[in-house]
PDB file of C-alpha atoms in Angstrom:
ATOM      1  CA  UNK A 168     124.714 110.613 107.439  1.00  0.00           C
ATOM      2  CA  UNK A 169     120.803 109.313 108.029  1.00  0.00           C
ATOM      3  CA  UNK A 170     121.053 111.227 111.837  1.00  0.00           C
ATOM      4  CA  UNK A 171     119.970 113.847 113.499  1.00  0.00           C
ATOM      5  CA  UNK A 172     122.129 114.312 116.324  1.00  0.00           C
ATOM      6  CA  UNK A 173     120.694 116.811 119.349  1.00  0.00           C
ATOM      7  CA  UNK A 174     121.573 118.589 122.467  1.00  0.00           C
ATOM      8  CA  UNK A 175     121.600 118.993 125.207  1.00  0.00           C
ATOM      9  CA  UNK A 176     120.077 115.522 126.837  1.00  0.00           C
ATOM     10  CA  UNK A 177     118.427 117.198 129.751  1.00  0.00           C
ATOM     11  CA  UNK A 178     118.044 121.623 130.643  1.00  0.00           C
ATOM     12  CA  UNK A 179     117.136 123.079 133.301  1.00  0.00           C
ATOM     13  CA  UNK A 180     115.787 126.797 132.830  1.00  0.00           C
ATOM     14  CA  UNK A 181     114.149 129.307 135.144  1.00  0.00           C
ATOM     15  CA  UNK A 182     110.749 130.427 134.602  1.00  0.00           C
ATOM     16  CA  UNK A 183     110.825 133.692 132.209  1.00  0.00           C
ATOM     17  CA  UNK A 184     113.986 132.373 130.477  1.00  0.00           C
ATOM     18  CA  UNK A 185     115.225 131.347 127.387  1.00  0.00           C
ATOM     19  CA  UNK A 186     114.877 127.485 126.306  1.00  0.00           C
ATOM     20  CA  UNK A 187     117.616 126.339 123.880  1.00  0.00           C
ATOM     21  CA  UNK A 188     117.424 123.420 122.084  1.00  0.00           C
ATOM     22  CA  UNK A 189     119.728 122.550 119.413  1.00  0.00           C
ATOM     23  CA  UNK A 190     120.145 119.672 116.387  1.00  0.00           C
ATOM     24  CA  UNK A 191     122.495 119.152 113.593  1.00  0.00           C
ATOM     25  CA  UNK A 192     122.347 116.996 110.313  1.00  0.00           C
ATOM     26  CA  UNK A 193     124.796 115.640 107.658  1.00  0.00           C
ATOM     27  CA  UNK A 194     122.311 114.510 105.164  1.00  0.00           C
ATOM     28  CA  UNK A 195     121.630 117.783 102.579  1.00  0.00           C
ATOM     29  CA  UNK A 196     118.960 116.379 100.890  1.00  0.00           C
ATOM     30  CA  UNK A 197     116.315 116.745 103.790  1.00  0.00           C
ATOM     31  CA  UNK A 198     114.229 119.557 103.450  1.00  0.00           C
ATOM     32  CA  UNK A 199     111.580 119.695 106.684  1.00  0.00           C
ATOM     33  CA  UNK A 200     112.102 120.182 109.881  1.00  0.00           C
ATOM     34  CA  UNK A 201     109.712 119.595 112.520  1.00  0.00           C
ATOM     35  CA  UNK A 202     109.693 119.892 116.030  1.00  0.00           C
ATOM     36  CA  UNK A 203     107.800 117.519 118.600  1.00  0.00           C
ATOM     37  CA  UNK A 204     106.874 117.847 122.104  1.00  0.00           C
ATOM     38  CA  UNK A 205     106.120 115.530 124.637  1.00  0.00           C
ATOM     39  CA  UNK A 206     104.412 115.064 128.242  1.00  0.00           C
ATOM     40  CA  UNK A 207     104.611 112.205 130.656  1.00  0.00           C
ATOM     41  CA  UNK A 208     102.240 110.009 129.341  1.00  0.00           C
ATOM     42  CA  UNK A 209     101.285 111.554 126.154  1.00  0.00           C
ATOM     43  CA  UNK A 210     102.345 110.896 122.526  1.00  0.00           C
ATOM     44  CA  UNK A 211     103.984 113.528 121.063  1.00  0.00           C
ATOM     45  CA  UNK A 212     102.696 116.494 119.468  1.00  0.00           C
ATOM     46  CA  UNK A 213     103.692 118.469 116.361  1.00  0.00           C
ATOM     47  CA  UNK A 214     105.045 121.759 117.681  1.00  0.00           C
ATOM     48  CA  UNK A 215     106.203 123.461 115.109  1.00  0.00           C
ATOM     49  CA  UNK A 216     108.229 122.645 111.782  1.00  0.00           C
ATOM     50  CA  UNK A 217     110.499 124.116 109.026  1.00  0.00           C
ATOM     51  CA  UNK A 218     111.483 124.043 105.497  1.00  0.00           C
ATOM     52  CA  UNK A 219     115.362 125.086 104.196  1.00  0.00           C
ATOM     53  CA  UNK A 220     113.163 128.087 101.597  1.00  0.00           C
ATOM     54  CA  UNK A 221     112.942 130.190 105.291  1.00  0.00           C
ATOM     55  CA  UNK A 222     115.499 130.716 108.246  1.00  0.00           C
ATOM     56  CA  UNK A 223     113.477 131.444 110.779  1.00  0.00           C
ATOM     57  CA  UNK A 224     109.901 130.080 112.129  1.00  0.00           C
ATOM     58  CA  UNK A 225     107.948 131.972 114.646  1.00  0.00           C
ATOM     59  CA  UNK A 226     104.546 130.349 116.640  1.00  0.00           C
ATOM     60  CA  UNK A 227     103.853 132.104 119.724  1.00  0.00           C
ATOM     61  CA  UNK A 228     106.545 131.829 122.111  1.00  0.00           C
ATOM     62  CA  UNK A 229     108.890 129.168 119.912  1.00  0.00           C
ATOM     63  CA  UNK A 230     110.766 129.704 117.178  1.00  0.00           C
ATOM     64  CA  UNK A 231     112.794 127.344 114.981  1.00  0.00           C
ATOM     65  CA  UNK A 232     115.986 128.619 113.872  1.00  0.00           C
ATOM     66  CA  UNK A 233     117.069 127.501 110.697  1.00  0.00           C
ATOM     67  CA  UNK A 234     120.957 127.438 109.464  1.00  0.00           C
ATOM     68  CA  UNK A 235     121.417 125.901 106.093  1.00  0.00           C
ATOM     69  CA  UNK A 236     125.241 126.015 105.909  1.00  0.00           C
ATOM     70  CA  UNK A 237     126.186 124.732 109.245  1.00  0.00           C
ATOM     71  CA  UNK A 238     123.381 122.033 108.669  1.00  0.00           C
ATOM     72  CA  UNK A 239     121.744 122.874 112.226  1.00  0.00           C
ATOM     73  CA  UNK A 240     118.466 123.889 113.624  1.00  0.00           C
ATOM     74  CA  UNK A 241     117.500 124.486 116.495  1.00  0.00           C
ATOM     75  CA  UNK A 242     114.471 125.463 118.568  1.00  0.00           C
ATOM     76  CA  UNK A 243     113.612 128.515 121.031  1.00  0.00           C
ATOM     77  CA  UNK A 244     111.296 129.034 124.078  1.00  0.00           C
ATOM     78  CA  UNK A 245     111.048 132.650 124.963  1.00  0.00           C
ATOM     79  CA  UNK A 246     109.405 133.299 128.424  1.00  0.00           C
ATOM     80  CA  UNK A 247     110.118 129.821 129.491  1.00  0.00           C
ATOM     81  CA  UNK A 248     107.139 128.598 132.059  1.00  0.00           C
ATOM     82  CA  UNK A 249     106.611 125.762 133.944  1.00  0.00           C
ATOM     83  CA  UNK A 250     104.206 124.254 131.599  1.00  0.00           C
ATOM     84  CA  UNK A 251     106.589 123.567 128.822  1.00  0.00           C
ATOM     85  CA  UNK A 252     108.295 121.275 130.842  1.00  0.00           C
ATOM     86  CA  UNK A 253     108.334 118.042 128.380  1.00  0.00           C
ATOM     87  CA  UNK A 254     110.407 115.957 126.299  1.00  0.00           C
ATOM     88  CA  UNK A 255     111.299 117.819 123.279  1.00  0.00           C
ATOM     89  CA  UNK A 256     112.528 115.768 119.693  1.00  0.00           C
ATOM     90  CA  UNK A 257     113.700 117.570 116.515  1.00  0.00           C
ATOM     91  CA  UNK A 258     113.488 115.132 113.725  1.00  0.00           C
ATOM     92  CA  UNK A 259     113.694 115.890 109.757  1.00  0.00           C
ATOM     93  CA  UNK A 260     112.994 114.015 106.782  1.00  0.00           C
ATOM     94  CA  UNK A 261     113.446 114.383 102.880  1.00  0.00           C
ATOM     95  CA  UNK A 262     111.215 114.249  99.309  1.00  0.00           C
ATOM     96  CA  UNK A 263     108.085 111.567  99.280  1.00  0.00           C
ATOM     97  CA  UNK A 264     107.289 108.078  99.458  1.00  0.00           C
ATOM     98  CA  UNK A 265     109.514 106.376 102.617  1.00  0.00           C
ATOM     99  CA  UNK A 266     112.292 109.174 101.987  1.00  0.00           C
ATOM    100  CA  UNK A 267     109.527 110.939 103.747  1.00  0.00           C
ATOM    101  CA  UNK A 268     109.896 109.114 107.137  1.00  0.00           C
ATOM    102  CA  UNK A 269     111.519 111.123 109.762  1.00  0.00           C
ATOM    103  CA  UNK A 270     114.328 110.673 111.562  1.00  0.00           C
ATOM    104  CA  UNK A 271     114.122 112.133 115.125  1.00  0.00           C
ATOM    105  CA  UNK A 272     117.109 113.047 117.816  1.00  0.00           C
ATOM    106  CA  UNK A 273     117.278 111.350 120.841  1.00  0.00           C
ATOM    107  CA  UNK A 274     114.966 114.175 122.279  1.00  0.00           C
ATOM    108  CA  UNK A 275     115.718 116.868 125.512  1.00  0.00           C
ATOM    109  CA  UNK A 276     114.293 116.925 128.917  1.00  0.00           C
ATOM    110  CA  UNK A 277     113.390 120.408 129.471  1.00  0.00           C
ATOM    111  CA  UNK A 278     112.375 121.162 133.266  1.00  0.00           C
ATOM    112  CA  UNK A 279     111.496 124.777 133.933  1.00  0.00           C
ATOM    113  CA  UNK A 280     112.131 126.342 137.219  1.00  0.00           C
ATOM    114  CA  UNK A 281     109.251 128.233 139.039  1.00  0.00           C
TER     115      UNK A 281
ATOM    116  CA  UNK B 103      93.833 116.067 118.060  1.00  0.00           C
ATOM    117  CA  UNK B 104      94.077 113.621 115.266  1.00  0.00           C
ATOM    118  CA  UNK B 105      91.498 111.308 114.660  1.00  0.00           C
ATOM    119  CA  UNK B 106      93.967 108.358 115.818  1.00  0.00           C
ATOM    120  CA  UNK B 107      92.870 105.782 118.503  1.00  0.00           C
ATOM    121  CA  UNK B 108      95.020 102.922 119.852  1.00  0.00           C
ATOM    122  CA  UNK B 109      94.259  99.770 121.720  1.00  0.00           C
ATOM    123  CA  UNK B 110      94.524  98.610 124.077  1.00  0.00           C
ATOM    124  CA  UNK B 111      96.396 101.281 125.848  1.00  0.00           C
ATOM    125  CA  UNK B 112      97.649  99.423 128.664  1.00  0.00           C
ATOM    126  CA  UNK B 113      98.478  95.698 128.349  1.00  0.00           C
ATOM    127  CA  UNK B 114     100.527  92.975 130.870  1.00  0.00           C
ATOM    128  CA  UNK B 115     101.647  89.884 129.202  1.00  0.00           C
ATOM    129  CA  UNK B 116     103.680  86.452 129.578  1.00  0.00           C
ATOM    130  CA  UNK B 117     106.801  85.406 128.153  1.00  0.00           C
ATOM    131  CA  UNK B 118     106.089  83.906 125.062  1.00  0.00           C
ATOM    132  CA  UNK B 119     102.137  84.730 124.322  1.00  0.00           C
ATOM    133  CA  UNK B 120     101.421  86.704 120.969  1.00  0.00           C
ATOM    134  CA  UNK B 121     100.403  90.441 121.450  1.00  0.00           C
ATOM    135  CA  UNK B 122      98.409  92.281 119.140  1.00  0.00           C
ATOM    136  CA  UNK B 123      98.525  96.247 119.055  1.00  0.00           C
ATOM    137  CA  UNK B 124      95.531  98.133 117.239  1.00  0.00           C
ATOM    138  CA  UNK B 125      95.732 101.652 115.387  1.00  0.00           C
ATOM    139  CA  UNK B 126      92.643 103.197 113.611  1.00  0.00           C
ATOM    140  CA  UNK B 127      92.609 106.362 112.034  1.00  0.00           C
ATOM    141  CA  UNK B 128      89.819 108.159 110.753  1.00  0.00           C
ATOM    142  CA  UNK B 129      92.017 110.978 108.551  1.00  0.00           C
ATOM    143  CA  UNK B 130      91.861 108.536 105.402  1.00  0.00           C
ATOM    144  CA  UNK B 131      95.876 109.214 105.294  1.00  0.00           C
ATOM    145  CA  UNK B 132      97.550 106.701 103.029  1.00  0.00           C
ATOM    146  CA  UNK B 133     101.234 106.628 105.808  1.00  0.00           C
ATOM    147  CA  UNK B 134     100.628 105.162 109.097  1.00  0.00           C
ATOM    148  CA  UNK B 135     104.023 104.126 111.537  1.00  0.00           C
ATOM    149  CA  UNK B 136     104.903 101.612 114.299  1.00  0.00           C
ATOM    150  CA  UNK B 137     107.196 102.967 116.844  1.00  0.00           C
ATOM    151  CA  UNK B 138     108.351 101.911 120.578  1.00  0.00           C
ATOM    152  CA  UNK B 139     109.766 104.136 122.486  1.00  0.00           C
ATOM    153  CA  UNK B 140     112.180 103.715 125.588  1.00  0.00           C
ATOM    154  CA  UNK B 141     114.371 105.504 127.882  1.00  0.00           C
ATOM    155  CA  UNK B 142     117.732 106.800 126.519  1.00  0.00           C
ATOM    156  CA  UNK B 143     116.948 105.591 122.643  1.00  0.00           C
ATOM    157  CA  UNK B 144     114.172 108.139 121.711  1.00  0.00           C
ATOM    158  CA  UNK B 145     111.699 106.963 119.201  1.00  0.00           C
ATOM    159  CA  UNK B 146     112.652 103.961 116.530  1.00  0.00           C
ATOM    160  CA  UNK B 147     110.429 102.943 113.830  1.00  0.00           C
ATOM    161  CA  UNK B 148     109.336  99.529 114.073  1.00  0.00           C
ATOM    162  CA  UNK B 149     107.325  99.020 110.802  1.00  0.00           C
ATOM    163  CA  UNK B 150     105.479 101.390 108.171  1.00  0.00           C
ATOM    164  CA  UNK B 151     102.878 101.165 106.021  1.00  0.00           C
ATOM    165  CA  UNK B 152     102.505 103.030 102.688  1.00  0.00           C
ATOM    166  CA  UNK B 153      99.173 101.814 101.755  1.00  0.00           C
ATOM    167  CA  UNK B 154      96.707  98.803 102.047  1.00  0.00           C
ATOM    168  CA  UNK B 155      98.306  95.740 101.969  1.00  0.00           C
ATOM    169  CA  UNK B 156     102.125  97.525 101.881  1.00  0.00           C
ATOM    170  CA  UNK B 157     104.121  97.379 104.461  1.00  0.00           C
ATOM    171  CA  UNK B 158     108.009  98.079 105.181  1.00  0.00           C
ATOM    172  CA  UNK B 159     110.209  97.595 107.957  1.00  0.00           C
ATOM    173  CA  UNK B 160     112.172 100.413 110.194  1.00  0.00           C
ATOM    174  CA  UNK B 161     115.138 100.030 112.166  1.00  0.00           C
ATOM    175  CA  UNK B 162     113.267  97.999 115.120  1.00  0.00           C
ATOM    176  CA  UNK B 163     111.562  95.288 113.364  1.00  0.00           C
ATOM    177  CA  UNK B 164     112.831  91.655 114.473  1.00  0.00           C
ATOM    178  CA  UNK B 165     110.231  90.052 116.609  1.00  0.00           C
ATOM    179  CA  UNK B 166     107.702  92.284 115.158  1.00  0.00           C
ATOM    180  CA  UNK B 167     104.809  91.577 112.158  1.00  0.00           C
ATOM    181  CA  UNK B 168     102.627  94.152 111.236  1.00  0.00           C
ATOM    182  CA  UNK B 169      99.363  93.747 108.777  1.00  0.00           C
ATOM    183  CA  UNK B 170      97.222  96.645 107.437  1.00  0.00           C
ATOM    184  CA  UNK B 171      94.052  95.365 105.876  1.00  0.00           C
ATOM    185  CA  UNK B 172      92.147  98.372 105.652  1.00  0.00           C
ATOM    186  CA  UNK B 173      93.138 102.133 105.038  1.00  0.00           C
ATOM    187  CA  UNK B 174      92.481 103.334 108.925  1.00  0.00           C
ATOM    188  CA  UNK B 175      93.557  99.974 110.827  1.00  0.00           C
ATOM    189  CA  UNK B 176      97.191  99.373 111.129  1.00  0.00           C
ATOM    190  CA  UNK B 177      98.025  96.297 113.608  1.00  0.00           C
ATOM    191  CA  UNK B 178     101.197  95.252 114.727  1.00  0.00           C
ATOM    192  CA  UNK B 179     101.752  91.618 116.645  1.00  0.00           C
ATOM    193  CA  UNK B 180     104.410  90.368 118.640  1.00  0.00           C
ATOM    194  CA  UNK B 181     104.352  86.879 117.498  1.00  0.00           C
ATOM    195  CA  UNK B 182     106.296  85.814 120.999  1.00  0.00           C
ATOM    196  CA  UNK B 183     106.745  88.689 123.173  1.00  0.00           C
ATOM    197  CA  UNK B 184     109.951  88.967 125.153  1.00  0.00           C
ATOM    198  CA  UNK B 185     110.740  90.741 128.179  1.00  0.00           C
ATOM    199  CA  UNK B 186     112.750  93.032 126.035  1.00  0.00           C
ATOM    200  CA  UNK B 187     109.698  94.276 124.028  1.00  0.00           C
ATOM    201  CA  UNK B 188     108.013  95.400 127.055  1.00  0.00           C
ATOM    202  CA  UNK B 189     107.615  99.774 125.720  1.00  0.00           C
ATOM    203  CA  UNK B 190     105.531 102.016 124.952  1.00  0.00           C
ATOM    204  CA  UNK B 191     104.149 101.762 121.351  1.00  0.00           C
ATOM    205  CA  UNK B 192     103.232 104.503 119.158  1.00  0.00           C
ATOM    206  CA  UNK B 193     101.678 104.368 116.354  1.00  0.00           C
ATOM    207  CA  UNK B 194     101.555 107.645 113.870  1.00  0.00           C
ATOM    208  CA  UNK B 195     100.020 108.675 111.083  1.00  0.00           C
ATOM    209  CA  UNK B 196     101.223 110.861 107.633  1.00  0.00           C
ATOM    210  CA  UNK B 197      99.457 113.482 105.998  1.00  0.00           C
ATOM    211  CA  UNK B 198     100.560 115.052 102.438  1.00  0.00           C
ATOM    212  CA  UNK B 199     102.786 117.449 103.941  1.00  0.00           C
ATOM    213  CA  UNK B 200     104.599 114.868 105.690  1.00  0.00           C
ATOM    214  CA  UNK B 201     103.337 116.073 109.399  1.00  0.00           C
ATOM    215  CA  UNK B 202     103.498 113.301 111.346  1.00  0.00           C
ATOM    216  CA  UNK B 203     100.519 112.485 114.147  1.00  0.00           C
ATOM    217  CA  UNK B 204     101.112 110.427 116.918  1.00  0.00           C
ATOM    218  CA  UNK B 205      98.326 108.378 119.053  1.00  0.00           C
ATOM    219  CA  UNK B 206      98.207 108.432 122.631  1.00  0.00           C
ATOM    220  CA  UNK B 207     100.070 105.318 122.834  1.00  0.00           C
ATOM    221  CA  UNK B 208     100.190 101.361 124.612  1.00  0.00           C
ATOM    222  CA  UNK B 209     102.399 100.997 127.525  1.00  0.00           C
ATOM    223  CA  UNK B 210     103.320  96.921 127.217  1.00  0.00           C
ATOM    224  CA  UNK B 211     104.773  94.982 130.253  1.00  0.00           C
ATOM    225  CA  UNK B 212     106.201  91.014 128.748  1.00  0.00           C
ATOM    226  CA  UNK B 213     106.547  89.162 132.211  1.00  0.00           C
TER     227      UNK B 213
END
């Protein structure tokens, strides 16, 4: 029940296309859903995050879509660029204290072809 | 950057030797974390701290210990390193909104 399942494991998209990465969770107490971007040799960097009071959040070319009833959330990268090639992690947490610790998906390696 | 540094950035050691990795923050956040990252396993939590001298185990804590004597420093110790502990180790801090920010990582090789 504490898991966050992320798919696909890897994704190849043409430049200019839309990249979509999906995550699903079981624990309805989760109330914070961030996405991280990681380039080779670097630490994960917080990209964008959403809380369940909204169904969508957009920052530039990156959009999180959240479906509370389906217990799913997804990252959409519009007009994907070769510089977006990285590994993306979704995560979830609930409440404060140790419950605020993040539960991570296993990651999606995105390759954007020129 | 979130004001997190890790040292050393790279280390090669031999099986059976003790190793200590250091995480330093300048943000004065209460929560600090140690993760390891291995291919196919994503990020796995080793230990975390919720204040000075307050620590707790994560999902892969066996073979690791931690200490936090000051708000800004969180140390991860491998008492007797094994080859299975070859990995990339990341420290993270958590702000009041629950966002976590990661350090640059330490690549550890145990021969």
